[in-house]
PDB file of C-alpha atoms in Angstrom:
ATOM      1  CA  UNK G1173      -4.786  -8.773 -58.205  1.00 49.00           C
ATOM      2  CA  UNK G1174      -7.328 -10.014 -60.738  1.00 50.00           C
ATOM      3  CA  UNK G1175      -7.831 -13.482 -62.169  1.00 50.00           C
ATOM      4  CA  UNK G1176      -7.358 -14.904 -65.609  1.00 48.00           C
ATOM      5  CA  UNK G1177     -10.108 -17.171 -67.023  1.00 46.00           C
ATOM      6  CA  UNK G1178      -8.435 -20.145 -65.293  1.00 45.00           C
ATOM      7  CA  UNK G1179      -8.078 -18.420 -61.950  1.00 48.00           C
ATOM      8  CA  UNK G1180      -4.427 -17.364 -62.009  1.00 47.00           C
ATOM      9  CA  UNK G1181      -3.925 -14.154 -60.064  1.00 52.00           C
ATOM     10  CA  UNK G1182      -2.630 -11.265 -62.204  1.00 50.00           C
ATOM     11  CA  UNK G1183      -1.180  -8.108 -60.626  1.00 51.00           C
ATOM     12  CA  UNK G1184      -3.550  -5.185 -61.083  1.00 49.00           C
ATOM     13  CA  UNK G1185      -0.805  -2.928 -62.390  1.00 50.00           C
ATOM     14  CA  UNK G1186       0.002  -5.314 -65.257  1.00 49.00           C
ATOM     15  CA  UNK G1187      -2.357  -4.689 -68.205  1.00 50.00           C
ATOM     16  CA  UNK G1188      -3.141  -7.684 -70.365  1.00 51.00           C
ATOM     17  CA  UNK G1189      -4.133  -6.852 -73.907  1.00 51.00           C
ATOM     18  CA  UNK G1190      -2.767  -4.494 -76.542  1.00 52.00           C
ATOM     19  CA  UNK G1191       0.849  -4.272 -77.578  1.00 54.00           C
ATOM     20  CA  UNK G1192       0.933  -0.608 -76.619  1.00 54.00           C
ATOM     21  CA  UNK G1193      -0.198  -1.364 -73.065  1.00 52.00           C
ATOM     22  CA  UNK G1194       2.397  -4.103 -72.752  1.00 53.00           C
ATOM     23  CA  UNK G1195       5.111  -1.801 -74.075  1.00 56.00           C
ATOM     24  CA  UNK G1196       4.064   0.961 -71.653  1.00 55.00           C
ATOM     25  CA  UNK G1197       4.173  -1.431 -68.708  1.00 56.00           C
ATOM     26  CA  UNK G1198       7.507  -2.876 -69.809  1.00 57.00           C
ATOM     27  CA  UNK G1199       9.058   0.578 -69.796  1.00 66.00           C
ATOM     28  CA  UNK G1200       7.871   1.173 -66.214  1.00 77.00           C
ATOM     29  CA  UNK G1201       9.302  -2.083 -64.861  1.00 82.00           C
ATOM     30  CA  UNK G1202      12.779  -2.700 -63.539  1.00 83.00           C
ATOM     31  CA  UNK G1203      15.037  -4.586 -65.978  1.00 84.00           C
ATOM     32  CA  UNK G1204      14.835  -7.803 -63.954  1.00 83.00           C
ATOM     33  CA  UNK G1205      11.004  -7.608 -64.011  1.00 84.00           C
ATOM     34  CA  UNK G1206      10.517  -7.057 -67.747  1.00 86.00           C
ATOM     35  CA  UNK G1207       9.289 -10.613 -68.253  1.00 86.00           C
ATOM     36  CA  UNK G1208       6.151  -9.918 -66.188  1.00 85.00           C
ATOM     37  CA  UNK G1209       4.540  -7.752 -68.857  1.00 86.00           C
ATOM     38  CA  UNK G1210       5.242 -10.291 -71.592  1.00 86.00           C
ATOM     39  CA  UNK G1211       4.083 -13.400 -69.736  1.00 87.00           C
ATOM     40  CA  UNK G1212       1.174 -15.290 -71.308  1.00 90.00           C
ATOM     41  CA  UNK G1213      -0.954 -15.661 -68.175  1.00 90.00           C
ATOM     42  CA  UNK G1214      -3.558 -17.916 -69.782  1.00 91.00           C
ATOM     43  CA  UNK G1215      -0.917 -20.331 -71.055  1.00 93.00           C
ATOM     44  CA  UNK G1216       0.748 -20.258 -67.659  1.00 91.00           C
ATOM     45  CA  UNK G1217      -2.595 -21.045 -66.016  1.00 92.00           C
ATOM     46  CA  UNK G1218      -3.103 -24.004 -68.338  1.00 93.00           C
ATOM     47  CA  UNK G1219       0.371 -25.344 -67.534  1.00 94.00           C
ATOM     48  CA  UNK G1220      -0.245 -25.044 -63.790  1.00 93.00           C
ATOM     49  CA  UNK G1221      -3.671 -26.690 -64.063  1.00 93.00           C
ATOM     50  CA  UNK G1222      -2.220 -29.572 -66.084  1.00 94.00           C
ATOM     51  CA  UNK G1223       0.595 -30.023 -63.576  1.00 93.00           C
ATOM     52  CA  UNK G1224      -1.928 -30.082 -60.723  1.00 87.00           C
ATOM     53  CA  UNK G1225      -3.921 -32.832 -62.423  1.00 90.00           C
ATOM     54  CA  UNK G1226      -0.793 -34.918 -63.009  1.00 91.00           C
ATOM     55  CA  UNK G1227       0.335 -34.570 -59.393  1.00 86.00           C
ATOM     56  CA  UNK G1228      -3.143 -35.393 -58.129  1.00 85.00           C
ATOM     57  CA  UNK G1229      -3.073 -38.686 -60.012  1.00 86.00           C
ATOM     58  CA  UNK G1230       0.160 -39.618 -58.269  1.00 86.00           C
ATOM     59  CA  UNK G1231      -1.171 -39.175 -54.712  1.00 86.00           C
ATOM     60  CA  UNK G1232      -1.969 -42.317 -52.774  1.00 87.00           C
ATOM     61  CA  UNK G1233      -0.809 -44.769 -50.143  1.00 89.00           C
ATOM     62  CA  UNK G1234       2.875 -43.996 -50.690  1.00 91.00           C
ATOM     63  CA  UNK G1235       2.273 -40.454 -49.506  1.00 91.00           C
ATOM     64  CA  UNK G1236       0.605 -41.732 -46.343  1.00 93.00           C
ATOM     65  CA  UNK G1237       3.475 -44.144 -45.700  1.00 94.00           C
ATOM     66  CA  UNK G1238       5.996 -41.320 -46.086  1.00 94.00           C
ATOM     67  CA  UNK G1239       3.983 -39.136 -43.713  1.00 94.00           C
ATOM     68  CA  UNK G1240       3.823 -41.875 -41.092  1.00 95.00           C
ATOM     69  CA  UNK G1241       7.588 -42.365 -41.379  1.00 96.00           C
ATOM     70  CA  UNK G1242       8.200 -38.662 -40.740  1.00 95.00           C
ATOM     71  CA  UNK G1243       5.734 -38.713 -37.830  1.00 95.00           C
ATOM     72  CA  UNK G1244       7.560 -41.717 -36.370  1.00 95.00           C
ATOM     73  CA  UNK G1245      10.942 -40.011 -36.581  1.00 96.00           C
ATOM     74  CA  UNK G1246       9.436 -36.870 -35.081  1.00 95.00           C
ATOM     75  CA  UNK G1247       7.969 -38.833 -32.164  1.00 95.00           C
ATOM     76  CA  UNK G1248      11.289 -40.593 -31.583  1.00 96.00           C
ATOM     77  CA  UNK G1249      13.035 -37.216 -31.369  1.00 96.00           C
ATOM     78  CA  UNK G1250      10.393 -36.063 -28.869  1.00 94.00           C
ATOM     79  CA  UNK G1251      10.886 -39.112 -26.664  1.00 95.00           C
ATOM     80  CA  UNK G1252      14.669 -38.770 -26.686  1.00 95.00           C
ATOM     81  CA  UNK G1253      14.460 -35.070 -25.905  1.00 94.00           C
ATOM     82  CA  UNK G1254      11.933 -35.401 -23.096  1.00 93.00           C
ATOM     83  CA  UNK G1255      13.672 -38.430 -21.593  1.00 94.00           C
ATOM     84  CA  UNK G1256      17.000 -36.629 -21.403  1.00 92.00           C
ATOM     85  CA  UNK G1257      15.753 -33.176 -20.427  1.00 89.00           C
ATOM     86  CA  UNK G1258      16.515 -33.834 -16.734  1.00 89.00           C
ATOM     87  CA  UNK G1259      20.211 -34.176 -17.537  1.00 87.00           C
ATOM     88  CA  UNK G1260      22.364 -31.050 -17.359  1.00 84.00           C
ATOM     89  CA  UNK G1261      22.078 -29.092 -20.637  1.00 77.00           C
ATOM     90  CA  UNK G1262      23.481 -31.302 -23.358  1.00 88.00           C
ATOM     91  CA  UNK G1263      23.516 -31.206 -27.171  1.00 92.00           C
ATOM     92  CA  UNK G1264      21.469 -34.413 -27.494  1.00 92.00           C
ATOM     93  CA  UNK G1265      18.463 -32.903 -25.705  1.00 94.00           C
ATOM     94  CA  UNK G1266      18.766 -29.647 -27.614  1.00 92.00           C
ATOM     95  CA  UNK G1267      18.997 -31.402 -30.995  1.00 94.00           C
ATOM     96  CA  UNK G1268      16.146 -33.811 -30.204  1.00 95.00           C
ATOM     97  CA  UNK G1269      13.701 -31.191 -28.921  1.00 93.00           C
ATOM     98  CA  UNK G1270      14.462 -28.784 -31.747  1.00 92.00           C
ATOM     99  CA  UNK G1271      13.982 -31.595 -34.295  1.00 94.00           C
ATOM    100  CA  UNK G1272      10.658 -32.452 -32.652  1.00 94.00           C
ATOM    101  CA  UNK G1273       9.280 -28.915 -32.829  1.00 91.00           C
ATOM    102  CA  UNK G1274      10.756 -28.104 -36.230  1.00 91.00           C
ATOM    103  CA  UNK G1275       9.560 -31.325 -37.882  1.00 94.00           C
ATOM    104  CA  UNK G1276       6.116 -30.896 -36.342  1.00 93.00           C
ATOM    105  CA  UNK G1277       5.904 -27.456 -37.883  1.00 92.00           C
ATOM    106  CA  UNK G1278       7.680 -27.541 -41.241  1.00 91.00           C
ATOM    107  CA  UNK G1279       7.242 -31.162 -42.340  1.00 92.00           C
ATOM    108  CA  UNK G1280       3.930 -32.216 -40.805  1.00 95.00           C
ATOM    109  CA  UNK G1281       1.766 -29.226 -39.878  1.00 94.00           C
ATOM    110  CA  UNK G1282       2.770 -27.155 -42.914  1.00 94.00           C
ATOM    111  CA  UNK G1283       1.814 -29.824 -45.441  1.00 93.00           C
ATOM    112  CA  UNK G1284      -1.290 -30.914 -43.532  1.00 94.00           C
ATOM    113  CA  UNK G1285      -2.645 -27.389 -43.092  1.00 93.00           C
ATOM    114  CA  UNK G1286      -2.192 -26.842 -46.814  1.00 92.00           C
ATOM    115  CA  UNK G1287      -4.498 -29.809 -47.411  1.00 91.00           C
ATOM    116  CA  UNK G1288      -1.736 -32.010 -48.775  1.00 89.00           C
ATOM    117  CA  UNK G1289      -3.304 -35.152 -47.304  1.00 92.00           C
ATOM    118  CA  UNK G1290      -6.982 -34.273 -47.711  1.00 91.00           C
ATOM    119  CA  UNK G1291      -7.391 -36.566 -50.721  1.00 88.00           C
ATOM    120  CA  UNK G1292      -5.811 -39.621 -49.135  1.00 89.00           C
ATOM    121  CA  UNK G1293      -6.717 -41.693 -46.092  1.00 89.00           C
ATOM    122  CA  UNK G1294      -4.264 -40.136 -43.635  1.00 90.00           C
ATOM    123  CA  UNK G1295      -6.474 -40.211 -40.554  1.00 90.00           C
ATOM    124  CA  UNK G1296      -6.218 -37.098 -38.399  1.00 91.00           C
ATOM    125  CA  UNK G1297      -3.843 -35.394 -40.841  1.00 94.00           C
ATOM    126  CA  UNK G1298      -6.555 -33.395 -42.559  1.00 92.00           C
ATOM    127  CA  UNK G1299      -6.594 -29.621 -42.816  1.00 91.00           C
ATOM    128  CA  UNK G1300     -10.204 -29.383 -41.645  1.00 89.00           C
ATOM    129  CA  UNK G1301      -9.381 -30.368 -38.074  1.00 90.00           C
ATOM    130  CA  UNK G1302      -5.623 -30.665 -37.666  1.00 92.00           C
ATOM    131  CA  UNK G1303      -4.389 -28.812 -34.590  1.00 91.00           C
ATOM    132  CA  UNK G1304      -7.743 -27.119 -34.001  1.00 89.00           C
ATOM    133  CA  UNK G1305      -9.168 -27.206 -30.496  1.00 88.00           C
ATOM    134  CA  UNK G1306      -7.420 -27.865 -27.191  1.00 88.00           C
ATOM    135  CA  UNK G1307      -7.021 -31.647 -27.546  1.00 90.00           C
ATOM    136  CA  UNK G1308      -5.864 -31.545 -31.158  1.00 90.00           C
ATOM    137  CA  UNK G1309      -3.499 -28.724 -30.293  1.00 89.00           C
ATOM    138  CA  UNK G1310      -1.631 -30.996 -27.863  1.00 89.00           C
ATOM    139  CA  UNK G1311      -1.835 -34.155 -29.965  1.00 88.00           C
ATOM    140  CA  UNK G1312      -1.196 -32.747 -33.440  1.00 90.00           C
ATOM    141  CA  UNK G1313       0.948 -29.660 -33.127  1.00 90.00           C
ATOM    142  CA  UNK G1314       2.143 -28.426 -29.754  1.00 87.00           C
ATOM    143  CA  UNK G1315       3.866 -25.148 -30.540  1.00 86.00           C
ATOM    144  CA  UNK G1316       3.955 -21.552 -29.372  1.00 83.00           C
ATOM    145  CA  UNK G1317       1.949 -20.314 -32.348  1.00 83.00           C
ATOM    146  CA  UNK G1318      -1.758 -20.993 -32.765  1.00 84.00           C
ATOM    147  CA  UNK G1319      -2.640 -23.235 -35.742  1.00 87.00           C
ATOM    148  CA  UNK G1320      -5.538 -20.897 -36.542  1.00 87.00           C
ATOM    149  CA  UNK G1321      -3.127 -17.957 -36.739  1.00 86.00           C
ATOM    150  CA  UNK G1322      -0.795 -19.949 -38.987  1.00 88.00           C
ATOM    151  CA  UNK G1323      -3.649 -20.896 -41.326  1.00 88.00           C
ATOM    152  CA  UNK G1324      -4.621 -17.250 -41.761  1.00 89.00           C
ATOM    153  CA  UNK G1325      -1.149 -15.699 -41.971  1.00 88.00           C
ATOM    154  CA  UNK G1326       0.626 -18.360 -44.021  1.00 91.00           C
ATOM    155  CA  UNK G1327      -2.020 -20.149 -46.079  1.00 90.00           C
ATOM    156  CA  UNK G1328      -4.067 -17.086 -46.955  1.00 90.00           C
ATOM    157  CA  UNK G1329      -2.169 -13.824 -46.494  1.00 90.00           C
ATOM    158  CA  UNK G1330       1.223 -15.151 -47.608  1.00 92.00           C
ATOM    159  CA  UNK G1331       0.435 -17.626 -50.387  1.00 91.00           C
ATOM    160  CA  UNK G1332      -2.139 -15.404 -52.080  1.00 90.00           C
ATOM    161  CA  UNK G1333       0.298 -12.454 -52.144  1.00 90.00           C
ATOM    162  CA  UNK G1334       3.696 -14.062 -52.706  1.00 87.00           C
ATOM    163  CA  UNK G1335       6.442 -11.400 -52.820  1.00 85.00           C
ATOM    164  CA  UNK G1336       3.880  -8.634 -53.214  1.00 85.00           C
ATOM    165  CA  UNK G1337       3.585  -5.574 -51.016  1.00 84.00           C
ATOM    166  CA  UNK G1338       0.935  -7.176 -48.803  1.00 88.00           C
ATOM    167  CA  UNK G1339       2.875 -10.426 -48.307  1.00 89.00           C
ATOM    168  CA  UNK G1340       3.464 -10.626 -44.519  1.00 87.00           C
ATOM    169  CA  UNK G1341       6.416 -12.989 -45.079  1.00 87.00           C
ATOM    170  CA  UNK G1342       8.440 -10.603 -47.231  1.00 87.00           C
ATOM    171  CA  UNK G1343      11.572 -11.015 -45.144  1.00 84.00           C
ATOM    172  CA  UNK G1344      13.724  -8.475 -46.976  1.00 84.00           C
ATOM    173  CA  UNK G1345      11.102  -5.827 -46.182  1.00 86.00           C
ATOM    174  CA  UNK G1346      10.300  -6.978 -42.644  1.00 84.00           C
ATOM    175  CA  UNK G1347      13.965  -6.809 -41.642  1.00 84.00           C
ATOM    176  CA  UNK G1348      14.786  -3.678 -43.604  1.00 85.00           C
ATOM    177  CA  UNK G1349      15.281  -1.725 -40.386  1.00 85.00           C
ATOM    178  CA  UNK G1350      18.248  -3.979 -39.510  1.00 84.00           C
ATOM    179  CA  UNK G1351      20.047  -2.710 -42.602  1.00 82.00           C
ATOM    180  CA  UNK G1352      19.807   0.874 -41.378  1.00 78.00           C
ATOM    181  CA  UNK G1353      23.349   2.235 -41.313  1.00 76.00           C
ATOM    182  CA  UNK G1354      22.576   4.191 -38.134  1.00 84.00           C
ATOM    183  CA  UNK G1355      22.284   0.915 -36.205  1.00 85.00           C
ATOM    184  CA  UNK G1356      25.637  -0.532 -35.191  1.00 88.00           C
ATOM    185  CA  UNK G1357      26.434  -4.180 -35.858  1.00 89.00           C
ATOM    186  CA  UNK G1358      26.504  -5.143 -32.148  1.00 91.00           C
ATOM    187  CA  UNK G1359      23.042  -3.615 -31.679  1.00 90.00           C
ATOM    188  CA  UNK G1360      21.759  -5.554 -34.685  1.00 90.00           C
ATOM    189  CA  UNK G1361      22.937  -8.792 -33.113  1.00 92.00           C
ATOM    190  CA  UNK G1362      21.250  -7.842 -29.837  1.00 93.00           C
ATOM    191  CA  UNK G1363      17.975  -7.202 -31.673  1.00 90.00           C
ATOM    192  CA  UNK G1364      18.157 -10.604 -33.359  1.00 89.00           C
ATOM    193  CA  UNK G1365      18.932 -12.292 -30.041  1.00 92.00           C
ATOM    194  CA  UNK G1366      15.942 -10.552 -28.441  1.00 92.00           C
ATOM    195  CA  UNK G1367      13.661 -11.884 -31.171  1.00 88.00           C
ATOM    196  CA  UNK G1368      14.893 -15.501 -30.932  1.00 87.00           C
ATOM    197  CA  UNK G1369      12.806 -16.597 -27.897  1.00 86.00           C
ATOM    198  CA  UNK G1370       9.648 -14.633 -28.783  1.00 85.00           C
ATOM    199  CA  UNK G1371       9.452 -14.404 -32.565  1.00 83.00           C
ATOM    200  CA  UNK G1372       6.638 -16.938 -32.951  1.00 81.00           C
ATOM    201  CA  UNK G1373       4.492 -15.103 -30.424  1.00 80.00           C
ATOM    202  CA  UNK G1374       5.418 -11.751 -31.934  1.00 79.00           C
ATOM    203  CA  UNK G1375       5.070 -12.732 -35.592  1.00 77.00           C
ATOM    204  CA  UNK G1376       1.869 -14.756 -35.444  1.00 74.00           C
ATOM    205  CA  UNK G1377       0.020 -12.622 -32.908  1.00 66.00           C
ATOM    206  CA  UNK G1378      -3.443 -11.350 -33.979  1.00 57.00           C
TER     207      UNK G1378
END
């Protein structure tokens, strides 16, 4: 990719300039992608920059209060799950523990690691130290994946290459082998089941 004057990434294979270059690129694109060659990247960059400024003005104490509410619910789910784990397998424990780990990841760690709370007084929920180091790993985000690995794979490799060839989270490509007609449906289910308990280790490994 290359950048426009305002820093918006532009695919290298999309020329920006003369009408002839735009027409040539348009002819080489799939019908559903024709809009890419005609997009005004500078205007798009200005719109995104203006939106960012507006959203930045709206950040404040309400965001911190919402975060603390989510953290509280997450902690409650953890307590319920851990307190009932000694009981024979039951849906309450399963639901509580899964809510604990999933909320920690997708609603707290994800936003924090993106720097969503860096401009407000949210205490330890700052991307510069969240989940980093042994103590913070246990206190902030106790999961199978390393926060450092998540920051590299998701924040950098994925978000800077969304839906491009080098996007590591391009699910339709990553699971293309499961659509191979030579693999029977029962075998496909077995493959998915094998990935369920190890996919975080497997996916976010160095």
